[in-house]
DNA sequence: CGAGCACTTGATCGCTTTCAATAGCTGTGG
DNA sequence: CCACAGCTATTGAAAGCGATCAAGTGCTCG
């Protein structure tokens, strides 16, 4: 189980064209291959503790991990959602600044930190891709700041759902004209931690969106969206229309 | 006035050792020198409009600029505060994602985007420094997410003041054992935009902190902090003690 | 002296939180 | 097969915090 990915070649890797290694040529891949190893984590398991010494960096290969920050009295804020191909860790810093937790079962492609750092210094294709990914994450973090600082609970829920829909759409780019559906990868509590709400408010607002026909639910996790524009409107984002899919 | 910085040599630049050029050798500086130019902005002036075509990137040389995002109905959230040496713009993206506004009079050291992008590709010292700065900004953005999502109004104000104090301390590293003082570089409204509050709440909480002796005010902008640990406690941050200064 | 601006302060409203009870689902063991 | 524990989610009622609406203060600049 643990070794399911142990012998996957980079060239066969599902995140080959999106991860930090996306621009590497075969030669560079070979060098990465030498310092990489896979690790598996069960849902709920902590991958990295904030403040811990980081001896590796890596990419999420499958599953979903979350980046969270906790205050002394227990208040928690999720500050990032890590999907397949997302990068974990910070070259040039010895300790982790946030907790990283496996939200689902997770497989990570890890690189020992020191060798990876020297590789970065020598491999512009990796450094540039990492810069690009980091800039993307920064933009995403700043959009999230608008959500946390200014949006209502209802808008927050609608925003979260539309972001999940968008990510689904970019990953498996199926242009089914049918009704959009997604599975929420998070519990109500995790959504609350992500949105800066309580789990009760999350539940209430989901019920309200359902009652108003913006979404419909089958079970607790499966969401259908009859009218994506309506959802985007509820999210309070610029409604410049169907840039989705 | 506009040309005040027109002929400043990089080697004489006040942000030489902190900006994106920090690690450049003399040869690399010469190449930057060829594509750089200075621009001045008055307080209140917009430097870049969100969505606009970006034909330059650059560093804040002096003054303070802010990065803001605005919703259609006018709700605003500041998503970054740009101090001297901070980098503006995104290599590899044609349009700006946020508004950039001069909070005080600002001087920027600009590079035409295209030449800068090729320079990045050829100059690891610049690319690496930019990656490092971007990672720092990402961490800062994530800390801000905790503030926006989970902190009370009082904690937000205390956090903002302590961050300003910390930055002052790292810039002009004066270890005066005397009482710490800072000038707030923002109006109440700008603080509100940064903290996800209204200006009335900002004003009220500042008054409350004053009444409780956590801070004292001379005029509207000048703040004295009799007990920095007390302030940090009010900010709700980990009180692992005097890592300041 | 009055206009304009930044800020403060007061009173009230309303959204989200808090506290609490209940429902639904899953797995375990008698 | 049912009872029950444990967990997640929903729903209700009440409280609290920050927003909103509204005056009023203090300062600068014409």
Short mmCIF file of C-alpha atoms (C1' of nucleotides) in Angstrom, two decimals:
data_model
loop_
_atom_site.label_atom_id
_atom_site.label_comp_id
_atom_site.label_asym_id
_atom_site.label_seq_id
_atom_site.Cartn_x
_atom_site.Cartn_y
_atom_site.Cartn_z
CA UNK A 1 0.00 0.00 0.00
CA UNK A 2 2.65 2.38 1.11
CA UNK A 3 4.67 1.42 -1.90
CA UNK A 4 1.98 1.72 -4.49
CA UNK A 5 3.84 4.54 -6.20
CA UNK A 6 7.32 3.39 -5.30
CA UNK A 7 8.39 2.66 -8.83
CA UNK A 8 6.39 5.11 -10.88
CA UNK A 9 8.52 6.74 -13.52
CA UNK A 10 8.27 10.52 -13.70
CA UNK A 11 7.28 10.19 -17.33
CA UNK A 12 4.22 8.17 -16.26
CA UNK A 13 3.30 10.48 -13.39
CA UNK A 14 -0.27 11.80 -13.43
CA UNK A 15 0.87 15.29 -12.45
CA UNK A 16 3.83 15.33 -14.79
CA UNK A 17 2.66 18.31 -16.81
CA UNK A 18 1.33 20.45 -13.97
CA UNK A 19 3.70 20.06 -11.05
CA UNK A 20 6.98 21.76 -10.29
CA UNK A 21 8.64 19.40 -12.77
CA UNK A 22 6.33 20.40 -15.62
CA UNK A 23 9.01 22.03 -17.73
CA UNK A 24 11.79 19.57 -17.08
CA UNK A 25 13.42 17.75 -19.96
CA UNK A 26 14.30 14.08 -19.75
CA UNK A 27 17.73 14.79 -18.35
CA UNK A 28 16.34 16.95 -15.58
CA UNK A 29 13.69 14.37 -14.82
CA UNK A 30 16.40 11.80 -14.37
CA UNK A 31 18.04 13.95 -11.75
CA UNK A 32 14.74 14.43 -9.94
CA UNK A 33 14.11 10.71 -10.16
CA UNK A 34 17.24 10.14 -8.14
CA UNK A 35 16.18 12.22 -5.16
CA UNK A 36 12.48 11.49 -5.12
CA UNK A 37 10.48 9.06 -3.02
CA UNK A 38 6.77 8.56 -2.40
CA UNK A 39 4.96 8.80 0.89
CA UNK A 40 1.35 7.94 1.64
CA UNK A 41 -0.82 9.47 4.31
CA UNK A 42 -4.22 8.43 5.57
CA UNK A 43 -7.12 10.85 5.75
CA UNK A 44 -6.82 12.91 8.89
CA UNK A 45 -3.13 12.28 9.32
CA UNK A 46 -0.80 15.22 9.83
CA UNK A 47 1.82 15.48 7.13
CA UNK A 48 3.81 18.32 8.65
CA UNK A 49 3.49 20.15 11.96
CA UNK A 50 3.93 23.88 12.05
CA UNK A 51 7.33 24.69 13.50
CA UNK A 52 8.77 21.29 12.70
CA UNK A 53 12.01 20.90 10.92
CA UNK A 54 11.35 20.32 7.22
CA UNK A 55 13.65 17.78 5.70
CA UNK A 56 11.69 17.44 2.49
CA UNK A 57 9.60 19.34 0.01
CA UNK A 58 7.30 17.77 -2.54
CA UNK A 59 4.19 17.62 -4.64
CA UNK A 60 0.75 16.27 -3.91
CA UNK A 61 0.27 13.40 -6.37
CA UNK A 62 -3.23 12.35 -5.37
CA UNK A 63 -5.72 13.32 -2.71
CA UNK A 64 -6.27 16.61 -0.96
CA UNK A 65 -4.25 18.18 1.81
CA UNK A 66 -4.92 21.34 3.73
CA UNK A 67 -2.72 24.06 5.13
CA UNK A 68 -3.97 25.35 8.46
CA UNK A 69 -3.01 27.77 11.17
CA UNK A 70 -4.23 27.50 14.74
CA UNK A 71 -4.36 30.05 17.52
CA UNK A 72 -3.58 29.18 21.12
CA UNK A 73 -7.24 29.09 22.11
CA UNK A 74 -8.05 26.71 19.27
CA UNK A 75 -9.42 29.06 16.63
CA UNK A 76 -8.41 27.63 13.29
CA UNK A 77 -8.05 29.02 9.80
CA UNK A 78 -7.33 27.03 6.72
CA UNK A 79 -4.96 29.04 4.54
CA UNK A 80 -4.62 26.76 1.58
CA UNK A 81 -6.10 23.72 -0.07
CA UNK A 82 -3.53 21.52 -1.74
CA UNK A 83 -4.68 19.58 -4.76
CA UNK A 84 -2.75 17.17 -6.97
CA UNK A 85 0.30 18.91 -8.46
CA UNK A 86 0.43 21.55 -5.72
CA UNK A 87 3.80 22.06 -4.10
CA UNK A 88 4.45 21.68 -0.39
CA UNK A 89 7.34 23.21 1.46
CA UNK A 90 9.65 26.12 1.12
CA UNK A 91 13.14 25.90 -0.24
CA UNK A 92 15.47 27.99 1.87
CA UNK A 93 13.57 27.77 5.13
CA UNK A 94 14.33 25.19 7.79
CA UNK A 95 10.95 24.94 9.57
CA UNK A 96 7.34 24.72 8.47
CA UNK A 97 5.14 27.77 9.01
CA UNK A 98 1.81 25.94 8.88
CA UNK A 99 0.28 22.57 9.63
CA UNK A 100 -0.24 20.35 6.62
CA UNK A 101 -2.96 17.74 7.05
CA UNK A 102 -4.24 15.01 4.77
CA UNK A 103 -7.92 15.75 4.17
CA UNK A 104 -8.35 12.59 2.14
CA UNK A 105 -5.82 9.81 1.67
CA UNK A 106 -2.81 11.49 0.12
CA UNK A 107 0.20 10.39 -1.87
CA UNK A 108 3.11 12.77 -2.02
CA UNK A 109 6.15 12.83 -4.24
CA UNK A 110 8.88 14.03 -1.89
CA UNK A 111 12.34 15.38 -2.56
CA UNK A 112 14.95 15.63 0.11
CA UNK A 113 15.29 19.31 0.72
CA UNK A 114 19.01 19.88 0.42
CA UNK A 115 19.45 18.09 -2.92
CA UNK A 116 16.32 19.80 -4.20
CA UNK A 117 17.71 23.19 -3.28
CA UNK A 118 20.90 22.60 -5.16
CA UNK A 119 18.87 21.29 -8.07
CA UNK A 120 16.84 24.50 -8.12
CA UNK A 121 19.98 26.55 -8.21
CA UNK A 122 21.20 24.64 -11.25
CA UNK A 123 17.93 24.05 -13.08
CA UNK A 124 16.13 27.15 -14.32
CA UNK A 125 13.25 25.03 -15.60
CA UNK A 126 12.43 24.02 -12.06
CA UNK A 127 13.07 27.41 -10.50
CA UNK A 128 10.93 29.18 -13.04
CA UNK A 129 8.07 26.76 -12.73
CA UNK A 130 8.21 27.06 -8.95
CA UNK A 131 8.15 30.84 -9.21
CA UNK A 132 5.15 30.66 -11.48
CA UNK A 133 3.31 28.32 -9.14
CA UNK A 134 4.13 30.47 -6.15
CA UNK A 135 2.85 33.58 -7.90
CA UNK A 136 -0.37 31.73 -8.71
CA UNK A 137 -0.76 30.72 -5.10
CA UNK A 138 -0.15 34.28 -4.01
CA UNK A 139 -2.90 35.52 -6.29
CA UNK A 140 -5.23 32.83 -4.96
CA UNK A 141 -4.39 33.76 -1.38
CA UNK A 142 -5.20 37.38 -2.12
CA UNK A 143 -8.53 36.49 -3.65
CA UNK A 144 -9.23 34.50 -0.54
CA UNK A 145 -8.45 37.56 1.55
CA UNK A 146 -11.28 39.40 -0.17
CA UNK A 147 -13.59 36.53 0.64
CA UNK A 148 -12.53 36.38 4.29
CA UNK A 149 -12.60 40.10 4.83
CA UNK A 150 -15.63 41.25 2.94
CA UNK A 151 -18.00 38.53 1.82
CA UNK A 152 -21.15 37.44 3.63
CA UNK A 153 -21.60 33.87 4.79
CA UNK A 154 -23.86 33.13 1.85
CA UNK A 155 -21.36 34.57 -0.62
CA UNK A 156 -18.57 32.61 1.00
CA UNK A 157 -20.38 29.31 0.52
CA UNK A 158 -21.27 30.15 -3.06
CA UNK A 159 -17.66 31.15 -3.72
CA UNK A 160 -16.31 27.92 -2.29
CA UNK A 161 -18.62 25.81 -4.40
CA UNK A 162 -17.80 27.73 -7.56
CA UNK A 163 -14.08 27.38 -6.92
CA UNK A 164 -14.45 23.64 -6.47
CA UNK A 165 -16.49 23.45 -9.66
CA UNK A 166 -13.87 25.44 -11.54
CA UNK A 167 -11.08 23.18 -10.35
CA UNK A 168 -13.01 20.08 -11.30
CA UNK A 169 -13.58 21.61 -14.69
CA UNK A 170 -9.90 22.35 -15.30
CA UNK A 171 -8.76 18.94 -14.08
CA UNK A 172 -11.09 16.64 -16.01
CA UNK A 173 -11.99 18.99 -18.76
CA UNK A 174 -15.30 17.47 -19.66
CA UNK A 175 -17.60 19.95 -21.29
CA UNK A 176 -20.80 18.13 -20.46
CA UNK A 177 -23.55 20.57 -21.24
CA UNK A 178 -25.54 18.66 -18.63
CA UNK A 179 -26.02 19.96 -15.14
CA UNK A 180 -22.77 20.51 -13.32
CA UNK A 181 -22.18 18.32 -10.30
CA UNK A 182 -19.36 18.13 -7.80
CA UNK A 183 -18.48 16.25 -4.66
CA UNK A 184 -17.44 18.51 -1.82
CA UNK A 185 -14.07 17.23 -0.67
CA UNK A 186 -14.49 18.84 2.75
CA UNK A 187 -16.61 18.28 5.82
CA UNK A 188 -18.77 21.14 7.06
CA UNK A 189 -16.19 21.86 9.73
CA UNK A 190 -13.37 22.00 7.20
CA UNK A 191 -15.41 24.32 5.04
CA UNK A 192 -15.97 26.49 8.09
CA UNK A 193 -12.22 26.57 8.76
CA UNK A 194 -11.59 27.54 5.19
CA UNK A 195 -14.26 30.24 5.06
CA UNK A 196 -13.76 31.78 8.47
CA UNK A 197 -17.20 30.70 9.68
CA UNK A 198 -18.65 28.23 12.17
CA UNK A 199 -19.85 24.88 10.99
CA UNK A 200 -23.41 25.77 11.97
CA UNK A 201 -23.37 28.81 9.72
CA UNK A 202 -21.97 26.72 6.88
CA UNK A 203 -24.77 24.23 7.31
CA UNK A 204 -27.42 26.94 7.48
CA UNK A 205 -26.21 28.71 4.37
CA UNK A 206 -25.98 25.49 2.40
CA UNK A 207 -29.57 24.78 3.39
CA UNK A 208 -30.57 28.28 2.36
CA UNK A 209 -28.91 27.98 -1.06
CA UNK A 210 -30.69 24.66 -1.48
CA UNK A 211 -34.05 26.11 -0.47
CA UNK A 212 -33.54 28.96 -2.94
CA UNK A 213 -32.76 26.54 -5.76
CA UNK A 214 -29.19 27.72 -6.30
CA UNK A 215 -27.88 24.23 -5.62
CA UNK A 216 -29.36 20.85 -4.90
CA UNK A 217 -27.96 18.15 -2.67
CA UNK A 218 -27.85 14.39 -2.79
CA UNK A 219 -26.45 13.23 0.51
CA UNK A 220 -24.21 15.63 2.34
CA UNK A 221 -21.41 15.87 -0.14
CA UNK A 222 -22.82 15.70 -3.63
CA UNK A 223 -23.90 19.03 -5.09
CA UNK A 224 -25.67 19.80 -8.37
CA UNK A 225 -25.70 23.25 -9.87
CA UNK A 226 -28.62 23.89 -12.21
CA UNK A 227 -27.46 27.38 -13.18
CA UNK A 228 -23.79 28.18 -12.84
CA UNK A 229 -24.26 31.88 -13.58
CA UNK A 230 -26.72 32.11 -10.76
CA UNK A 231 -24.16 30.56 -8.44
CA UNK A 232 -21.44 32.96 -9.57
CA UNK A 233 -23.83 35.82 -8.98
CA UNK A 234 -24.45 34.59 -5.46
CA UNK A 235 -20.69 34.39 -4.96
CA UNK A 236 -20.43 38.13 -5.51
CA UNK A 237 -17.66 37.74 -8.05
CA UNK A 238 -17.45 39.80 -11.19
CA UNK A 239 -20.14 38.36 -13.39
CA UNK A 240 -18.34 38.87 -16.66
CA UNK A 241 -19.92 35.59 -17.58
CA UNK A 242 -18.88 32.21 -18.81
CA UNK A 243 -15.14 32.19 -18.43
CA UNK A 244 -15.83 28.83 -16.85
CA UNK A 245 -14.89 25.65 -18.66
CA UNK B 1 10.61 66.53 -8.90
CA UNK B 2 9.63 63.72 -11.19
CA UNK B 3 13.28 63.29 -12.04
CA UNK B 4 14.60 63.28 -8.57
CA UNK B 5 15.79 59.71 -8.90
CA UNK B 6 16.47 59.80 -12.59
CA UNK B 7 20.18 59.35 -12.30
CA UNK B 8 20.56 57.29 -9.17
CA UNK B 9 23.08 54.53 -9.66
CA UNK B 10 21.92 51.10 -8.51
CA UNK B 11 24.92 50.94 -6.26
CA UNK B 12 23.67 54.01 -4.42
CA UNK B 13 20.07 52.84 -4.23
CA UNK B 14 18.51 52.80 -0.76
CA UNK B 15 16.87 49.42 -1.39
CA UNK B 16 19.90 47.90 -3.07
CA UNK B 17 20.33 45.09 -0.55
CA UNK B 18 16.69 44.21 -0.01
CA UNK B 19 14.97 44.43 -3.39
CA UNK B 20 14.77 41.96 -6.22
CA UNK B 21 18.28 43.03 -7.23
CA UNK B 22 19.74 42.24 -3.82
CA UNK B 23 21.95 39.40 -5.00
CA UNK B 24 23.08 40.90 -8.27
CA UNK B 25 26.75 41.40 -8.96
CA UNK B 26 28.05 44.51 -10.65
CA UNK B 27 27.66 43.05 -14.10
CA UNK B 28 24.03 42.13 -13.50
CA UNK B 29 23.38 45.55 -12.02
CA UNK B 30 24.66 47.11 -15.19
CA UNK B 31 22.15 45.18 -17.21
CA UNK B 32 19.34 46.23 -14.89
CA UNK B 33 20.56 49.79 -15.07
CA UNK B 34 19.94 49.74 -18.80
CA UNK B 35 16.28 48.83 -18.60
CA UNK B 36 15.29 50.72 -15.49
CA UNK B 37 13.59 54.07 -15.09
CA UNK B 38 12.02 55.89 -12.18
CA UNK B 39 8.44 56.99 -11.83
CA UNK B 40 6.92 59.11 -9.09
CA UNK B 41 3.35 59.03 -7.87
CA UNK B 42 1.50 61.37 -5.59
CA UNK B 43 -0.37 60.15 -2.53
CA UNK B 44 -3.76 58.86 -3.60
CA UNK B 45 -2.76 58.32 -7.20
CA UNK B 46 -3.45 54.97 -8.81
CA UNK B 47 -0.28 53.27 -10.02
CA UNK B 48 -1.95 50.34 -11.76
CA UNK B 49 -5.60 49.53 -12.40
CA UNK B 50 -6.76 45.95 -12.01
CA UNK B 51 -7.24 44.41 -15.43
CA UNK B 52 -4.95 46.88 -17.14
CA UNK B 53 -2.19 45.77 -19.40
CA UNK B 54 1.07 45.71 -17.45
CA UNK B 55 3.99 46.95 -19.46
CA UNK B 56 6.33 47.19 -16.51
CA UNK B 57 7.24 45.61 -13.22
CA UNK B 58 9.29 47.23 -10.51
CA UNK B 59 10.24 47.91 -6.93
CA UNK B 60 8.92 50.44 -4.47
CA UNK B 61 11.89 52.70 -3.72
CA UNK B 62 10.26 55.03 -1.23
CA UNK B 63 6.78 55.56 0.16
CA UNK B 64 3.96 53.10 0.68
CA UNK B 65 1.63 51.61 -1.88
CA UNK B 66 -1.33 49.35 -1.35
CA UNK B 67 -2.77 46.44 -3.27
CA UNK B 68 -6.55 46.40 -3.21
CA UNK B 69 -9.45 44.47 -4.61
CA UNK B 70 -12.93 45.92 -5.03
CA UNK B 71 -16.29 44.24 -5.46
CA UNK B 72 -18.94 45.58 -7.80
CA UNK B 73 -20.95 47.09 -4.97
CA UNK B 74 -17.92 48.91 -3.63
CA UNK B 75 -16.79 46.63 -0.84
CA UNK B 76 -13.02 46.86 -0.71
CA UNK B 77 -10.27 44.70 0.70
CA UNK B 78 -6.63 45.61 0.84
CA UNK B 79 -4.61 42.49 0.06
CA UNK B 80 -1.12 43.80 0.45
CA UNK B 81 0.88 46.71 1.76
CA UNK B 82 3.91 47.51 -0.37
CA UNK B 83 6.88 49.00 1.45
CA UNK B 84 10.23 50.09 0.06
CA UNK B 85 11.98 47.16 -1.67
CA UNK B 86 8.70 45.30 -2.28
CA UNK B 87 8.14 44.09 -5.80
CA UNK B 88 5.18 45.05 -7.97
CA UNK B 89 3.94 43.10 -10.93
CA UNK B 90 4.04 39.59 -12.22
CA UNK B 91 6.44 38.34 -14.81
CA UNK B 92 4.62 36.12 -17.26
CA UNK B 93 1.19 37.67 -16.95
CA UNK B 94 -0.09 40.38 -19.25
CA UNK B 95 -2.65 42.13 -17.01
CA UNK B 96 -2.75 43.27 -13.41
CA UNK B 97 -4.94 41.32 -10.99
CA UNK B 98 -5.28 44.07 -8.39
CA UNK B 99 -5.34 47.82 -8.08
CA UNK B 100 -2.08 49.36 -6.89
CA UNK B 101 -2.47 52.75 -5.23
CA UNK B 102 0.04 55.16 -3.78
CA UNK B 103 -0.83 55.57 -0.11
CA UNK B 104 1.88 58.15 0.38
CA UNK B 105 4.02 59.76 -2.29
CA UNK B 106 5.79 56.89 -3.97
CA UNK B 107 8.87 56.47 -6.11
CA UNK B 108 9.14 53.30 -8.10
CA UNK B 109 12.06 51.76 -9.90
CA UNK B 110 10.45 50.28 -13.01
CA UNK B 111 11.69 47.75 -15.51
CA UNK B 112 10.08 47.25 -18.88
CA UNK B 113 8.42 43.91 -18.58
CA UNK B 114 9.70 42.09 -21.64
CA UNK B 115 13.39 42.85 -21.08
CA UNK B 116 12.98 42.03 -17.43
CA UNK B 117 11.47 38.66 -18.26
CA UNK B 118 14.38 37.73 -20.47
CA UNK B 119 16.75 38.98 -17.79
CA UNK B 120 15.07 36.70 -15.25
CA UNK B 121 15.49 33.75 -17.55
CA UNK B 122 19.19 34.43 -17.83
CA UNK B 123 19.99 35.65 -14.33
CA UNK B 124 19.48 33.10 -11.56
CA UNK B 125 20.42 35.70 -8.97
CA UNK B 126 17.34 37.70 -9.86
CA UNK B 127 15.02 34.73 -10.31
CA UNK B 128 16.03 33.24 -7.00
CA UNK B 129 15.63 36.48 -5.12
CA UNK B 130 12.23 36.98 -6.68
CA UNK B 131 11.18 33.48 -5.69
CA UNK B 132 12.33 34.12 -2.14
CA UNK B 133 10.42 37.40 -1.96
CA UNK B 134 7.30 35.81 -3.41
CA UNK B 135 7.43 32.98 -0.89
CA UNK B 136 7.74 35.55 1.89
CA UNK B 137 4.74 37.42 0.57
CA UNK B 138 2.78 34.20 0.38
CA UNK B 139 3.53 33.46 4.01
CA UNK B 140 2.51 36.99 4.95
CA UNK B 141 -0.72 36.66 2.98
CA UNK B 142 -1.52 33.43 4.79
CA UNK B 143 -0.93 35.00 8.17
CA UNK B 144 -3.26 37.76 7.11
CA UNK B 145 -5.87 35.16 6.25
CA UNK B 146 -5.86 34.02 9.87
CA UNK B 147 -6.36 37.61 10.96
CA UNK B 148 -9.21 38.21 8.52
CA UNK B 149 -10.95 34.94 9.19
CA UNK B 150 -10.62 34.45 12.90
CA UNK B 151 -9.48 37.49 14.84
CA UNK B 152 -11.74 39.93 16.68
CA UNK B 153 -11.74 43.62 15.81
CA UNK B 154 -9.59 44.39 18.84
CA UNK B 155 -7.09 41.69 17.94
CA UNK B 156 -6.98 42.93 14.36
CA UNK B 157 -6.04 46.44 15.43
CA UNK B 158 -3.43 45.17 17.86
CA UNK B 159 -2.01 42.90 15.14
CA UNK B 160 -1.78 45.74 12.64
CA UNK B 161 0.05 47.97 15.08
CA UNK B 162 2.48 45.22 16.04
CA UNK B 163 3.21 44.47 12.41
CA UNK B 164 3.94 48.10 11.71
CA UNK B 165 6.18 48.24 14.78
CA UNK B 166 8.01 45.13 13.65
CA UNK B 167 8.61 46.53 10.18
CA UNK B 168 9.85 49.81 11.58
CA UNK B 169 12.17 47.85 13.80
CA UNK B 170 13.65 45.81 10.96
CA UNK B 171 14.08 48.81 8.69
CA UNK B 172 15.78 51.26 11.01
CA UNK B 173 17.20 48.81 13.45
CA UNK B 174 17.42 51.10 16.42
CA UNK B 175 17.37 49.22 19.65
CA UNK B 176 16.18 52.13 21.77
CA UNK B 177 15.20 50.61 25.05
CA UNK B 178 12.85 53.57 25.38
CA UNK B 179 9.18 53.33 24.72
CA UNK B 180 8.41 52.17 21.19
CA UNK B 181 6.66 54.66 18.95
CA UNK B 182 5.40 54.47 15.40
CA UNK B 183 3.53 56.60 12.94
CA UNK B 184 0.58 54.84 11.37
CA UNK B 185 1.04 55.16 7.62
CA UNK B 186 -2.66 54.61 6.98
CA UNK B 187 -5.88 56.50 7.49
CA UNK B 188 -8.62 54.88 9.55
CA UNK B 189 -10.39 53.97 6.36
CA UNK B 190 -7.31 52.32 4.89
CA UNK B 191 -6.82 50.38 8.11
CA UNK B 192 -10.43 49.27 7.83
CA UNK B 193 -9.85 48.11 4.27
CA UNK B 194 -6.80 46.21 5.36
CA UNK B 195 -8.43 44.59 8.38
CA UNK B 196 -11.82 43.78 6.92
CA UNK B 197 -13.61 46.21 9.25
CA UNK B 198 -15.45 49.51 8.96
CA UNK B 199 -13.67 52.71 9.77
CA UNK B 200 -15.99 53.27 12.72
CA UNK B 201 -14.99 49.98 14.28
CA UNK B 202 -11.32 50.78 13.71
CA UNK B 203 -11.77 54.08 15.47
CA UNK B 204 -13.65 52.53 18.35
CA UNK B 205 -11.11 49.78 18.91
CA UNK B 206 -8.20 52.22 18.80
CA UNK B 207 -10.00 54.28 21.41
CA UNK B 208 -10.57 51.16 23.49
CA UNK B 209 -6.90 50.12 23.35
CA UNK B 210 -5.99 53.65 24.36
CA UNK B 211 -8.44 53.66 27.25
CA UNK B 212 -7.03 50.33 28.43
CA UNK B 213 -3.48 51.64 28.33
CA UNK B 214 -2.26 49.26 25.65
CA UNK B 215 -1.28 52.17 23.44
CA UNK B 216 -1.25 55.93 23.73
CA UNK B 217 -1.89 58.44 20.99
CA UNK B 218 -0.47 61.83 20.12
CA UNK B 219 -2.55 63.20 17.32
CA UNK B 220 -4.29 60.67 15.11
CA UNK B 221 -1.30 58.96 13.66
CA UNK B 222 1.43 58.78 16.26
CA UNK B 223 1.26 55.74 18.54
CA UNK B 224 3.33 54.91 21.60
CA UNK B 225 3.52 51.41 23.02
CA UNK B 226 4.45 51.27 26.69
CA UNK B 227 4.52 47.46 26.82
CA UNK B 228 5.11 45.60 23.59
CA UNK B 229 4.39 42.20 25.15
CA UNK B 230 1.01 43.46 26.24
CA UNK B 231 0.30 44.54 22.67
CA UNK B 232 1.37 41.18 21.26
CA UNK B 233 -0.88 39.49 23.78
CA UNK B 234 -3.79 41.62 22.63
CA UNK B 235 -2.95 40.66 19.05
CA UNK B 236 -3.61 37.02 19.90
CA UNK B 237 -0.34 35.88 18.36
CA UNK B 238 1.84 33.23 19.87
CA UNK B 239 3.41 34.96 22.81
CA UNK B 240 6.74 33.20 22.65
CA UNK B 241 8.15 36.50 23.73
CA UNK B 242 10.68 39.04 22.64
CA UNK B 243 11.56 37.93 19.13
CA UNK B 244 11.05 41.58 18.36
CA UNK B 245 14.00 43.85 17.54
"C1'" DC C 1 -15.08 82.25 9.42
"C1'" DG C 2 -16.84 78.48 6.94
"C1'" DA C 3 -15.95 74.39 3.93
"C1'" DG C 4 -13.97 70.07 3.75
"C1'" DC C 5 -11.87 66.19 5.61
"C1'" DA C 6 -10.46 62.71 9.01
"C1'" DC C 7 -11.82 61.05 13.03
"C1'" DT C 8 -14.76 60.06 17.15
"C1'" DT C 9 -18.80 58.76 19.51
"C1'" DG C 10 -23.67 57.27 20.13
"C1'" DA C 11 -27.81 54.37 19.16
"C1'" DT C 12 -29.77 50.75 16.85
"C1'" DC C 13 -29.92 46.86 13.70
"C1'" DG C 14 -28.83 42.48 11.93
"C1'" DC C 15 -25.79 38.77 10.82
"C1'" DT C 16 -23.07 35.35 12.66
"C1'" DT C 17 -21.91 33.00 16.78
"C1'" DT C 18 -22.98 30.40 20.68
"C1'" DC C 19 -25.43 27.09 23.15
"C1'" DA C 20 -28.45 23.34 22.77
"C1'" DA C 21 -31.32 19.77 20.93
"C1'" DT C 22 -32.32 16.63 17.25
"C1'" DA C 23 -31.76 13.90 13.00
"C1'" DG C 24 -29.31 10.74 10.01
"C1'" DC C 25 -25.78 7.55 9.11
"C1'" DT C 26 -22.28 3.82 10.11
"C1'" DG C 27 -20.27 0.33 12.50
"C1'" DT C 28 -20.17 -2.82 16.62
"C1'" DG C 29 -21.78 -6.19 19.59
"C1'" DG C 30 -25.38 -8.60 22.10
"C1'" DC D 1 -31.96 -7.98 13.81
"C1'" DC D 2 -32.01 -4.43 16.87
"C1'" DA D 3 -29.75 -1.43 20.31
"C1'" DC D 4 -26.44 1.76 21.00
"C1'" DA D 5 -22.33 4.54 20.54
"C1'" DG D 6 -20.01 7.86 17.84
"C1'" DC D 7 -19.81 10.90 14.34
"C1'" DT D 8 -21.53 14.38 11.01
"C1'" DA D 9 -24.99 17.42 9.87
"C1'" DT D 10 -29.25 20.12 10.63
"C1'" DT D 11 -32.18 23.21 13.04
"C1'" DG D 12 -33.77 26.33 16.81
"C1'" DA D 13 -33.35 30.12 20.20
"C1'" DA D 14 -30.71 33.58 22.26
"C1'" DA D 15 -26.68 36.49 22.69
"C1'" DG D 16 -22.99 39.33 21.04
"C1'" DC D 17 -20.18 41.72 17.99
"C1'" DG D 18 -19.48 44.59 14.34
"C1'" DA D 19 -22.16 47.21 10.78
"C1'" DT D 20 -25.04 50.87 9.80
"C1'" DC D 21 -27.04 55.26 10.38
"C1'" DA D 22 -26.39 59.58 12.41
"C1'" DA D 23 -24.22 63.51 15.08
"C1'" DG D 24 -20.65 65.86 16.56
"C1'" DT D 25 -15.51 67.12 17.15
"C1'" DG D 26 -11.14 68.87 15.70
"C1'" DC D 27 -8.09 70.14 12.29
"C1'" DT D 28 -6.41 72.44 7.96
"C1'" DC D 29 -6.89 75.43 4.34
"C1'" DG D 30 -9.15 78.68 1.59
#
